[in-house]
């Protein structure tokens, strides 16, 4: 399992030191889409919207946003982007507009966040330009489509969209269907484990509190780790609490409090 690079061993947030990385050519493309009424899309395509050229304005906003990413997203590195393109494609089948943003540089870190920021702000600008006539617009499906360069190499959304469905790791006592439990930062180091599986049958459910007690029953060092004050927990990547329900197939993650750094 990949480590969270923006957390140190104590669970504290940090800007990753990339000074030792090689300078390589890097690109990233991100997308978003804005659903709207057919009438609103027609105004955009025909250039009859009262606010003027909606697509041109959104395109400029996306390019500007890519260059301001480190001002908007904590811990992002200021980058010397060599190229930013934002394409806005009207799609009558939605109806709406597809947004694709591509960022490029020769540097020591990737440009996925810049591409995502460009696509997001371009979509927000479309909404702002048209909200007077169509408040029901929906911005959706914001994602990275592909990236190239860097140590991790090339990546595409299509090739990795099922990557989270990897087989469950079994414990020695596992005899049935599993609930995936993961540990991060200093918890992982204390346990010398980053994940385990807890038996939970299909259709069965429990709570985070009960799950903690079940794991603590394994003895040390599990009991000490899960007795830590202010322990944080996420269920399916959403922050949760002791009474939260967990079910067969869920992913539960434990990590220490995260503080600024």
PDB file of C-alpha atoms in Angstrom:
ATOM      1  CA  UNK A   1       0.000   0.000   0.000  1.00  0.00           C
ATOM      2  CA  UNK A   2       1.328   3.475  -0.867  1.00  0.00           C
ATOM      3  CA  UNK A   3       2.236   5.741   2.036  1.00  0.00           C
ATOM      4  CA  UNK A   4       0.683   9.182   2.520  1.00  0.00           C
ATOM      5  CA  UNK A   5       3.578  11.438   1.550  1.00  0.00           C
ATOM      6  CA  UNK A   6       2.030  14.569   3.086  1.00  0.00           C
ATOM      7  CA  UNK A   7       2.120  13.042   6.591  1.00  0.00           C
ATOM      8  CA  UNK A   8       5.321  12.442   8.525  1.00  0.00           C
ATOM      9  CA  UNK A   9       5.904   9.573  10.956  1.00  0.00           C
ATOM     10  CA  UNK A  10       4.046  11.490  13.696  1.00  0.00           C
ATOM     11  CA  UNK A  11       1.036  12.153  11.507  1.00  0.00           C
ATOM     12  CA  UNK A  12       1.878  15.824  11.048  1.00  0.00           C
ATOM     13  CA  UNK A  13       1.173  17.600   7.752  1.00  0.00           C
ATOM     14  CA  UNK A  14       4.217  18.658   5.748  1.00  0.00           C
ATOM     15  CA  UNK A  15       5.287  19.920   2.331  1.00  0.00           C
ATOM     16  CA  UNK A  16       7.195  17.093   0.693  1.00  0.00           C
ATOM     17  CA  UNK A  17      10.888  17.791   0.059  1.00  0.00           C
ATOM     18  CA  UNK A  18      11.462  17.228  -3.669  1.00  0.00           C
ATOM     19  CA  UNK A  19      14.932  18.732  -3.851  1.00  0.00           C
ATOM     20  CA  UNK A  20      16.573  15.344  -4.458  1.00  0.00           C
ATOM     21  CA  UNK A  21      14.190  14.338  -7.235  1.00  0.00           C
ATOM     22  CA  UNK A  22      15.282  14.417 -10.849  1.00  0.00           C
ATOM     23  CA  UNK A  23      13.885  17.042 -13.186  1.00  0.00           C
ATOM     24  CA  UNK A  24      11.684  15.257 -15.713  1.00  0.00           C
ATOM     25  CA  UNK A  25       9.015  16.238 -18.227  1.00  0.00           C
ATOM     26  CA  UNK A  26       5.620  15.904 -16.545  1.00  0.00           C
ATOM     27  CA  UNK A  27       2.072  16.349 -17.770  1.00  0.00           C
ATOM     28  CA  UNK A  28      -1.372  15.823 -16.293  1.00  0.00           C
ATOM     29  CA  UNK A  29      -4.869  16.065 -17.719  1.00  0.00           C
ATOM     30  CA  UNK A  30      -7.973  16.480 -15.567  1.00  0.00           C
ATOM     31  CA  UNK A  31     -11.624  16.759 -16.473  1.00  0.00           C
ATOM     32  CA  UNK A  32     -14.971  17.946 -15.159  1.00  0.00           C
ATOM     33  CA  UNK A  33     -18.420  18.360 -16.609  1.00  0.00           C
ATOM     34  CA  UNK A  34     -21.207  20.848 -16.079  1.00  0.00           C
ATOM     35  CA  UNK A  35     -24.756  19.652 -16.661  1.00  0.00           C
ATOM     36  CA  UNK A  36     -27.301  22.322 -17.572  1.00  0.00           C
ATOM     37  CA  UNK A  37     -30.560  22.800 -19.395  1.00  0.00           C
ATOM     38  CA  UNK A  38     -30.607  22.433 -23.155  1.00  0.00           C
ATOM     39  CA  UNK A  39     -31.672  26.080 -23.457  1.00  0.00           C
ATOM     40  CA  UNK A  40     -28.651  27.261 -21.451  1.00  0.00           C
ATOM     41  CA  UNK A  41     -26.296  25.181 -23.581  1.00  0.00           C
ATOM     42  CA  UNK A  42     -27.847  26.626 -26.723  1.00  0.00           C
ATOM     43  CA  UNK A  43     -27.192  30.183 -25.483  1.00  0.00           C
ATOM     44  CA  UNK A  44     -23.549  29.241 -24.836  1.00  0.00           C
ATOM     45  CA  UNK A  45     -23.017  27.608 -28.218  1.00  0.00           C
ATOM     46  CA  UNK A  46     -24.742  30.358 -30.178  1.00  0.00           C
ATOM     47  CA  UNK A  47     -23.009  33.140 -28.236  1.00  0.00           C
ATOM     48  CA  UNK A  48     -26.315  34.745 -27.245  1.00  0.00           C
ATOM     49  CA  UNK A  49     -25.760  34.697 -23.485  1.00  0.00           C
ATOM     50  CA  UNK A  50     -26.164  38.138 -21.929  1.00  0.00           C
ATOM     51  CA  UNK A  51     -22.770  37.955 -20.171  1.00  0.00           C
ATOM     52  CA  UNK A  52     -20.856  37.414 -23.394  1.00  0.00           C
ATOM     53  CA  UNK A  53     -18.506  34.610 -24.458  1.00  0.00           C
ATOM     54  CA  UNK A  54     -18.968  32.079 -21.658  1.00  0.00           C
ATOM     55  CA  UNK A  55     -16.469  29.524 -22.959  1.00  0.00           C
ATOM     56  CA  UNK A  56     -13.668  32.064 -23.497  1.00  0.00           C
ATOM     57  CA  UNK A  57     -14.119  33.448 -19.989  1.00  0.00           C
ATOM     58  CA  UNK A  58     -14.099  29.980 -18.416  1.00  0.00           C
ATOM     59  CA  UNK A  59     -11.007  29.030 -20.404  1.00  0.00           C
ATOM     60  CA  UNK A  60      -9.056  32.056 -19.142  1.00  0.00           C
ATOM     61  CA  UNK A  61     -10.244  31.407 -15.581  1.00  0.00           C
ATOM     62  CA  UNK A  62      -8.988  27.817 -15.743  1.00  0.00           C
ATOM     63  CA  UNK A  63      -5.564  28.847 -17.035  1.00  0.00           C
ATOM     64  CA  UNK A  64      -5.223  31.507 -14.353  1.00  0.00           C
ATOM     65  CA  UNK A  65      -6.324  29.049 -11.662  1.00  0.00           C
ATOM     66  CA  UNK A  66      -3.656  26.513 -12.623  1.00  0.00           C
ATOM     67  CA  UNK A  67      -0.979  29.151 -11.962  1.00  0.00           C
ATOM     68  CA  UNK A  68      -2.508  29.977  -8.550  1.00  0.00           C
ATOM     69  CA  UNK A  69      -2.783  26.399  -7.276  1.00  0.00           C
ATOM     70  CA  UNK A  70      -0.229  26.727  -4.422  1.00  0.00           C
ATOM     71  CA  UNK A  71      -2.155  29.777  -3.162  1.00  0.00           C
ATOM     72  CA  UNK A  72      -5.347  27.710  -2.972  1.00  0.00           C
ATOM     73  CA  UNK A  73      -4.243  24.196  -1.957  1.00  0.00           C
ATOM     74  CA  UNK A  74      -2.088  23.839   1.190  1.00  0.00           C
ATOM     75  CA  UNK A  75       1.261  22.060   0.797  1.00  0.00           C
ATOM     76  CA  UNK A  76       1.365  22.341  -3.019  1.00  0.00           C
ATOM     77  CA  UNK A  77       4.688  23.446  -4.471  1.00  0.00           C
ATOM     78  CA  UNK A  78       4.930  26.661  -6.525  1.00  0.00           C
ATOM     79  CA  UNK A  79       5.638  25.419 -10.050  1.00  0.00           C
ATOM     80  CA  UNK A  80       6.958  26.971 -13.240  1.00  0.00           C
ATOM     81  CA  UNK A  81       4.298  25.693 -15.612  1.00  0.00           C
ATOM     82  CA  UNK A  82       5.400  25.654 -19.227  1.00  0.00           C
ATOM     83  CA  UNK A  83       1.971  24.980 -20.692  1.00  0.00           C
ATOM     84  CA  UNK A  84      -1.686  25.109 -19.625  1.00  0.00           C
ATOM     85  CA  UNK A  85      -4.560  24.321 -21.960  1.00  0.00           C
ATOM     86  CA  UNK A  86      -8.259  24.278 -21.108  1.00  0.00           C
ATOM     87  CA  UNK A  87     -10.718  22.806 -23.605  1.00  0.00           C
ATOM     88  CA  UNK A  88     -14.468  23.271 -23.198  1.00  0.00           C
ATOM     89  CA  UNK A  89     -16.567  20.967 -25.332  1.00  0.00           C
ATOM     90  CA  UNK A  90     -20.334  21.469 -25.617  1.00  0.00           C
ATOM     91  CA  UNK A  91     -22.158  18.134 -25.402  1.00  0.00           C
ATOM     92  CA  UNK A  92     -25.836  18.051 -26.309  1.00  0.00           C
ATOM     93  CA  UNK A  93     -26.207  14.530 -24.886  1.00  0.00           C
ATOM     94  CA  UNK A  94     -25.632  15.720 -21.315  1.00  0.00           C
ATOM     95  CA  UNK A  95     -26.726  18.449 -22.009  1.00  0.00           C
ATOM     96  CA  UNK A  96     -23.766  20.474 -20.814  1.00  0.00           C
ATOM     97  CA  UNK A  97     -20.085  21.231 -21.240  1.00  0.00           C
ATOM     98  CA  UNK A  98     -17.110  18.882 -20.856  1.00  0.00           C
ATOM     99  CA  UNK A  99     -13.995  20.511 -19.438  1.00  0.00           C
ATOM    100  CA  UNK A 100     -10.480  19.126 -19.984  1.00  0.00           C
ATOM    101  CA  UNK A 101      -7.392  20.848 -18.592  1.00  0.00           C
ATOM    102  CA  UNK A 102      -3.796  19.844 -19.318  1.00  0.00           C
ATOM    103  CA  UNK A 103      -0.724  21.162 -17.506  1.00  0.00           C
ATOM    104  CA  UNK A 104       2.905  20.588 -18.437  1.00  0.00           C
ATOM    105  CA  UNK A 105       6.365  21.374 -17.052  1.00  0.00           C
ATOM    106  CA  UNK A 106       9.888  20.108 -16.646  1.00  0.00           C
ATOM    107  CA  UNK A 107      10.260  19.794 -12.893  1.00  0.00           C
ATOM    108  CA  UNK A 108      10.652  17.713  -9.755  1.00  0.00           C
ATOM    109  CA  UNK A 109       6.986  17.167  -8.878  1.00  0.00           C
ATOM    110  CA  UNK A 110       3.784  16.383 -10.722  1.00  0.00           C
ATOM    111  CA  UNK A 111       1.084  18.722 -12.001  1.00  0.00           C
ATOM    112  CA  UNK A 112      -2.071  16.749 -11.189  1.00  0.00           C
ATOM    113  CA  UNK A 113      -3.286  19.375  -8.715  1.00  0.00           C
ATOM    114  CA  UNK A 114      -2.748  22.164 -11.224  1.00  0.00           C
ATOM    115  CA  UNK A 115      -4.796  20.303 -13.833  1.00  0.00           C
ATOM    116  CA  UNK A 116      -7.562  19.549 -11.305  1.00  0.00           C
ATOM    117  CA  UNK A 117      -7.647  23.168 -10.168  1.00  0.00           C
ATOM    118  CA  UNK A 118      -7.866  24.419 -13.740  1.00  0.00           C
ATOM    119  CA  UNK A 119     -10.737  22.067 -14.582  1.00  0.00           C
ATOM    120  CA  UNK A 120     -12.585  22.894 -11.348  1.00  0.00           C
ATOM    121  CA  UNK A 121     -12.323  26.670 -11.682  1.00  0.00           C
ATOM    122  CA  UNK A 122     -13.279  26.568 -15.357  1.00  0.00           C
ATOM    123  CA  UNK A 123     -16.390  24.616 -14.369  1.00  0.00           C
ATOM    124  CA  UNK A 124     -17.149  27.050 -11.540  1.00  0.00           C
ATOM    125  CA  UNK A 125     -16.813  29.954 -13.957  1.00  0.00           C
ATOM    126  CA  UNK A 126     -19.295  28.317 -16.321  1.00  0.00           C
ATOM    127  CA  UNK A 127     -21.704  28.096 -13.408  1.00  0.00           C
ATOM    128  CA  UNK A 128     -21.101  31.701 -12.391  1.00  0.00           C
ATOM    129  CA  UNK A 129     -21.635  32.991 -15.915  1.00  0.00           C
ATOM    130  CA  UNK A 130     -24.917  31.096 -16.348  1.00  0.00           C
ATOM    131  CA  UNK A 131     -26.430  30.906 -12.862  1.00  0.00           C
ATOM    132  CA  UNK A 132     -28.791  33.829 -13.526  1.00  0.00           C
ATOM    133  CA  UNK A 133     -30.678  31.758 -16.088  1.00  0.00           C
ATOM    134  CA  UNK A 134     -30.023  28.219 -14.806  1.00  0.00           C
ATOM    135  CA  UNK A 135     -29.501  27.722 -11.065  1.00  0.00           C
ATOM    136  CA  UNK A 136     -29.984  23.971 -11.443  1.00  0.00           C
ATOM    137  CA  UNK A 137     -26.634  23.356 -13.112  1.00  0.00           C
ATOM    138  CA  UNK A 138     -24.536  20.516 -11.666  1.00  0.00           C
ATOM    139  CA  UNK A 139     -20.736  20.298 -11.588  1.00  0.00           C
ATOM    140  CA  UNK A 140     -19.648  16.660 -11.457  1.00  0.00           C
ATOM    141  CA  UNK A 141     -17.125  13.940 -12.248  1.00  0.00           C
ATOM    142  CA  UNK A 142     -13.976  15.946 -11.511  1.00  0.00           C
ATOM    143  CA  UNK A 143     -10.984  13.628 -11.907  1.00  0.00           C
ATOM    144  CA  UNK A 144      -7.467  13.142 -13.225  1.00  0.00           C
ATOM    145  CA  UNK A 145      -7.608  11.433 -16.600  1.00  0.00           C
ATOM    146  CA  UNK A 146      -3.906  10.787 -17.019  1.00  0.00           C
ATOM    147  CA  UNK A 147      -0.424  11.807 -15.957  1.00  0.00           C
ATOM    148  CA  UNK A 148       3.044  11.197 -17.356  1.00  0.00           C
ATOM    149  CA  UNK A 149       6.587  11.483 -16.019  1.00  0.00           C
ATOM    150  CA  UNK A 150       8.109  11.219 -12.600  1.00  0.00           C
ATOM    151  CA  UNK A 151       9.270   8.201 -10.614  1.00  0.00           C
ATOM    152  CA  UNK A 152       5.831   6.581 -10.662  1.00  0.00           C
ATOM    153  CA  UNK A 153       5.707   6.730 -14.456  1.00  0.00           C
ATOM    154  CA  UNK A 154       2.629   7.055 -16.624  1.00  0.00           C
ATOM    155  CA  UNK A 155      -0.904   6.582 -15.285  1.00  0.00           C
ATOM    156  CA  UNK A 156      -4.394   6.679 -16.757  1.00  0.00           C
ATOM    157  CA  UNK A 157      -7.790   6.717 -15.087  1.00  0.00           C
ATOM    158  CA  UNK A 158      -9.081   3.966 -17.346  1.00  0.00           C
ATOM    159  CA  UNK A 159      -6.284   1.573 -16.384  1.00  0.00           C
ATOM    160  CA  UNK A 160      -6.580   2.217 -12.642  1.00  0.00           C
ATOM    161  CA  UNK A 161     -10.272   2.763 -11.964  1.00  0.00           C
ATOM    162  CA  UNK A 162     -10.566  -0.679 -10.376  1.00  0.00           C
ATOM    163  CA  UNK A 163      -7.288  -0.469  -8.456  1.00  0.00           C
ATOM    164  CA  UNK A 164      -9.072  -0.109  -5.094  1.00  0.00           C
ATOM    165  CA  UNK A 165     -10.715  -3.516  -5.518  1.00  0.00           C
ATOM    166  CA  UNK A 166      -7.557  -5.437  -4.684  1.00  0.00           C
ATOM    167  CA  UNK A 167      -7.921  -8.793  -2.903  1.00  0.00           C
ATOM    168  CA  UNK A 168      -8.386  -8.642   0.849  1.00  0.00           C
ATOM    169  CA  UNK A 169      -5.406  -9.636   2.989  1.00  0.00           C
ATOM    170  CA  UNK A 170      -6.375 -12.466   5.340  1.00  0.00           C
ATOM    171  CA  UNK A 171      -5.304 -12.841   8.966  1.00  0.00           C
ATOM    172  CA  UNK A 172      -4.347 -16.209  10.418  1.00  0.00           C
ATOM    173  CA  UNK A 173      -7.734 -16.573  12.089  1.00  0.00           C
ATOM    174  CA  UNK A 174      -9.786 -15.419   9.101  1.00  0.00           C
ATOM    175  CA  UNK A 175     -12.336 -17.984   7.991  1.00  0.00           C
ATOM    176  CA  UNK A 176     -14.969 -15.917   6.226  1.00  0.00           C
ATOM    177  CA  UNK A 177     -15.656 -12.687   4.338  1.00  0.00           C
ATOM    178  CA  UNK A 178     -13.607  -9.717   5.422  1.00  0.00           C
ATOM    179  CA  UNK A 179     -13.695  -6.097   6.548  1.00  0.00           C
ATOM    180  CA  UNK A 180     -10.557  -4.219   5.532  1.00  0.00           C
ATOM    181  CA  UNK A 181      -8.769  -2.222   8.279  1.00  0.00           C
ATOM    182  CA  UNK A 182      -5.790   0.035   7.586  1.00  0.00           C
ATOM    183  CA  UNK A 183      -3.341   1.924   9.797  1.00  0.00           C
ATOM    184  CA  UNK A 184      -1.388   5.059   8.889  1.00  0.00           C
ATOM    185  CA  UNK A 185       1.616   7.123  10.025  1.00  0.00           C
ATOM    186  CA  UNK A 186       2.940   6.286  13.512  1.00  0.00           C
ATOM    187  CA  UNK A 187       0.206   3.683  14.087  1.00  0.00           C
ATOM    188  CA  UNK A 188       1.595   1.632  11.230  1.00  0.00           C
ATOM    189  CA  UNK A 189       5.090   1.940  12.668  1.00  0.00           C
ATOM    190  CA  UNK A 190       3.983   0.916  16.161  1.00  0.00           C
ATOM    191  CA  UNK A 191       2.182  -2.158  14.840  1.00  0.00           C
ATOM    192  CA  UNK A 192       4.660  -3.084  12.115  1.00  0.00           C
ATOM    193  CA  UNK A 193       1.498  -3.660  10.086  1.00  0.00           C
ATOM    194  CA  UNK A 194      -0.331  -1.385   7.673  1.00  0.00           C
ATOM    195  CA  UNK A 195      -3.490  -3.450   7.244  1.00  0.00           C
ATOM    196  CA  UNK A 196      -5.423  -6.463   8.461  1.00  0.00           C
ATOM    197  CA  UNK A 197      -8.729  -8.163   7.756  1.00  0.00           C
ATOM    198  CA  UNK A 198     -11.525  -8.657  10.260  1.00  0.00           C
ATOM    199  CA  UNK A 199     -14.103 -11.370   9.725  1.00  0.00           C
ATOM    200  CA  UNK A 200     -17.509  -9.941   8.888  1.00  0.00           C
ATOM    201  CA  UNK A 201     -20.061 -11.820   6.824  1.00  0.00           C
ATOM    202  CA  UNK A 202     -21.992 -10.406   3.910  1.00  0.00           C
ATOM    203  CA  UNK A 203     -25.043  -8.535   5.193  1.00  0.00           C
ATOM    204  CA  UNK A 204     -23.568  -8.232   8.692  1.00  0.00           C
ATOM    205  CA  UNK A 205     -22.658  -4.919  10.327  1.00  0.00           C
ATOM    206  CA  UNK A 206     -20.972  -3.586  13.434  1.00  0.00           C
ATOM    207  CA  UNK A 207     -19.826  -0.221  14.800  1.00  0.00           C
ATOM    208  CA  UNK A 208     -16.446   1.443  14.862  1.00  0.00           C
ATOM    209  CA  UNK A 209     -16.387   1.142  18.679  1.00  0.00           C
ATOM    210  CA  UNK A 210     -17.121  -2.594  18.549  1.00  0.00           C
ATOM    211  CA  UNK A 211     -14.517  -3.056  15.836  1.00  0.00           C
ATOM    212  CA  UNK A 212     -11.911  -1.321  18.001  1.00  0.00           C
ATOM    213  CA  UNK A 213     -12.690  -3.648  20.901  1.00  0.00           C
ATOM    214  CA  UNK A 214     -12.447  -6.674  18.618  1.00  0.00           C
ATOM    215  CA  UNK A 215      -9.008  -5.620  17.396  1.00  0.00           C
ATOM    216  CA  UNK A 216      -7.796  -4.726  20.898  1.00  0.00           C
ATOM    217  CA  UNK A 217      -8.632  -8.281  21.946  1.00  0.00           C
ATOM    218  CA  UNK A 218      -5.702  -9.405  19.804  1.00  0.00           C
ATOM    219  CA  UNK A 219      -3.486  -8.149  22.654  1.00  0.00           C
ATOM    220  CA  UNK A 220      -0.382  -5.992  22.394  1.00  0.00           C
ATOM    221  CA  UNK A 221       0.546  -3.801  20.618  1.00  0.00           C
ATOM    222  CA  UNK A 222      -2.980  -3.485  19.187  1.00  0.00           C
ATOM    223  CA  UNK A 223      -4.562  -2.544  22.516  1.00  0.00           C
ATOM    224  CA  UNK A 224      -2.035   0.221  23.207  1.00  0.00           C
ATOM    225  CA  UNK A 225      -2.341   1.713  19.736  1.00  0.00           C
ATOM    226  CA  UNK A 226      -6.139   1.755  19.733  1.00  0.00           C
ATOM    227  CA  UNK A 227      -6.291   3.175  23.264  1.00  0.00           C
ATOM    228  CA  UNK A 228      -4.551   6.364  22.113  1.00  0.00           C
ATOM    229  CA  UNK A 229      -6.452   9.590  22.871  1.00  0.00           C
ATOM    230  CA  UNK A 230      -7.931  11.517  19.936  1.00  0.00           C
ATOM    231  CA  UNK A 231      -7.563   8.546  17.605  1.00  0.00           C
ATOM    232  CA  UNK A 232      -9.047   9.405  14.216  1.00  0.00           C
ATOM    233  CA  UNK A 233     -11.039   7.004  12.077  1.00  0.00           C
ATOM    234  CA  UNK A 234     -12.420   7.110   8.541  1.00  0.00           C
ATOM    235  CA  UNK A 235     -14.912   4.703   7.002  1.00  0.00           C
ATOM    236  CA  UNK A 236     -14.676   4.477   3.220  1.00  0.00           C
ATOM    237  CA  UNK A 237     -12.493   7.625   3.303  1.00  0.00           C
ATOM    238  CA  UNK A 238     -15.035   9.719   5.217  1.00  0.00           C
ATOM    239  CA  UNK A 239     -14.308  10.904   8.758  1.00  0.00           C
ATOM    240  CA  UNK A 240     -16.389   8.877  11.230  1.00  0.00           C
ATOM    241  CA  UNK A 241     -17.008   8.373  14.959  1.00  0.00           C
ATOM    242  CA  UNK A 242     -17.343   5.425  17.404  1.00  0.00           C
ATOM    243  CA  UNK A 243     -21.046   4.963  16.671  1.00  0.00           C
ATOM    244  CA  UNK A 244     -20.557   4.857  12.899  1.00  0.00           C
ATOM    245  CA  UNK A 245     -21.779   1.630  11.299  1.00  0.00           C
ATOM    246  CA  UNK A 246     -19.387  -0.500   9.260  1.00  0.00           C
ATOM    247  CA  UNK A 247     -20.458  -3.314   6.976  1.00  0.00           C
ATOM    248  CA  UNK A 248     -19.038  -6.154   4.919  1.00  0.00           C
ATOM    249  CA  UNK A 249     -16.813  -4.732   2.183  1.00  0.00           C
ATOM    250  CA  UNK A 250     -16.113  -1.410   3.941  1.00  0.00           C
ATOM    251  CA  UNK A 251     -12.644   0.036   4.441  1.00  0.00           C
ATOM    252  CA  UNK A 252     -11.831   1.420   7.898  1.00  0.00           C
ATOM    253  CA  UNK A 253      -8.708   3.543   8.400  1.00  0.00           C
ATOM    254  CA  UNK A 254      -7.143   4.590  11.713  1.00  0.00           C
ATOM    255  CA  UNK A 255      -4.607   7.405  11.996  1.00  0.00           C
ATOM    256  CA  UNK A 256      -3.275   9.817  14.646  1.00  0.00           C
ATOM    257  CA  UNK A 257      -4.413  13.450  14.911  1.00  0.00           C
ATOM    258  CA  UNK A 258      -3.107  15.524  11.990  1.00  0.00           C
ATOM    259  CA  UNK A 259      -1.686  18.925  12.832  1.00  0.00           C
ATOM    260  CA  UNK A 260      -0.241  21.654  10.696  1.00  0.00           C
ATOM    261  CA  UNK A 261       3.472  21.698  10.057  1.00  0.00           C
TER     262      UNK A 261
END
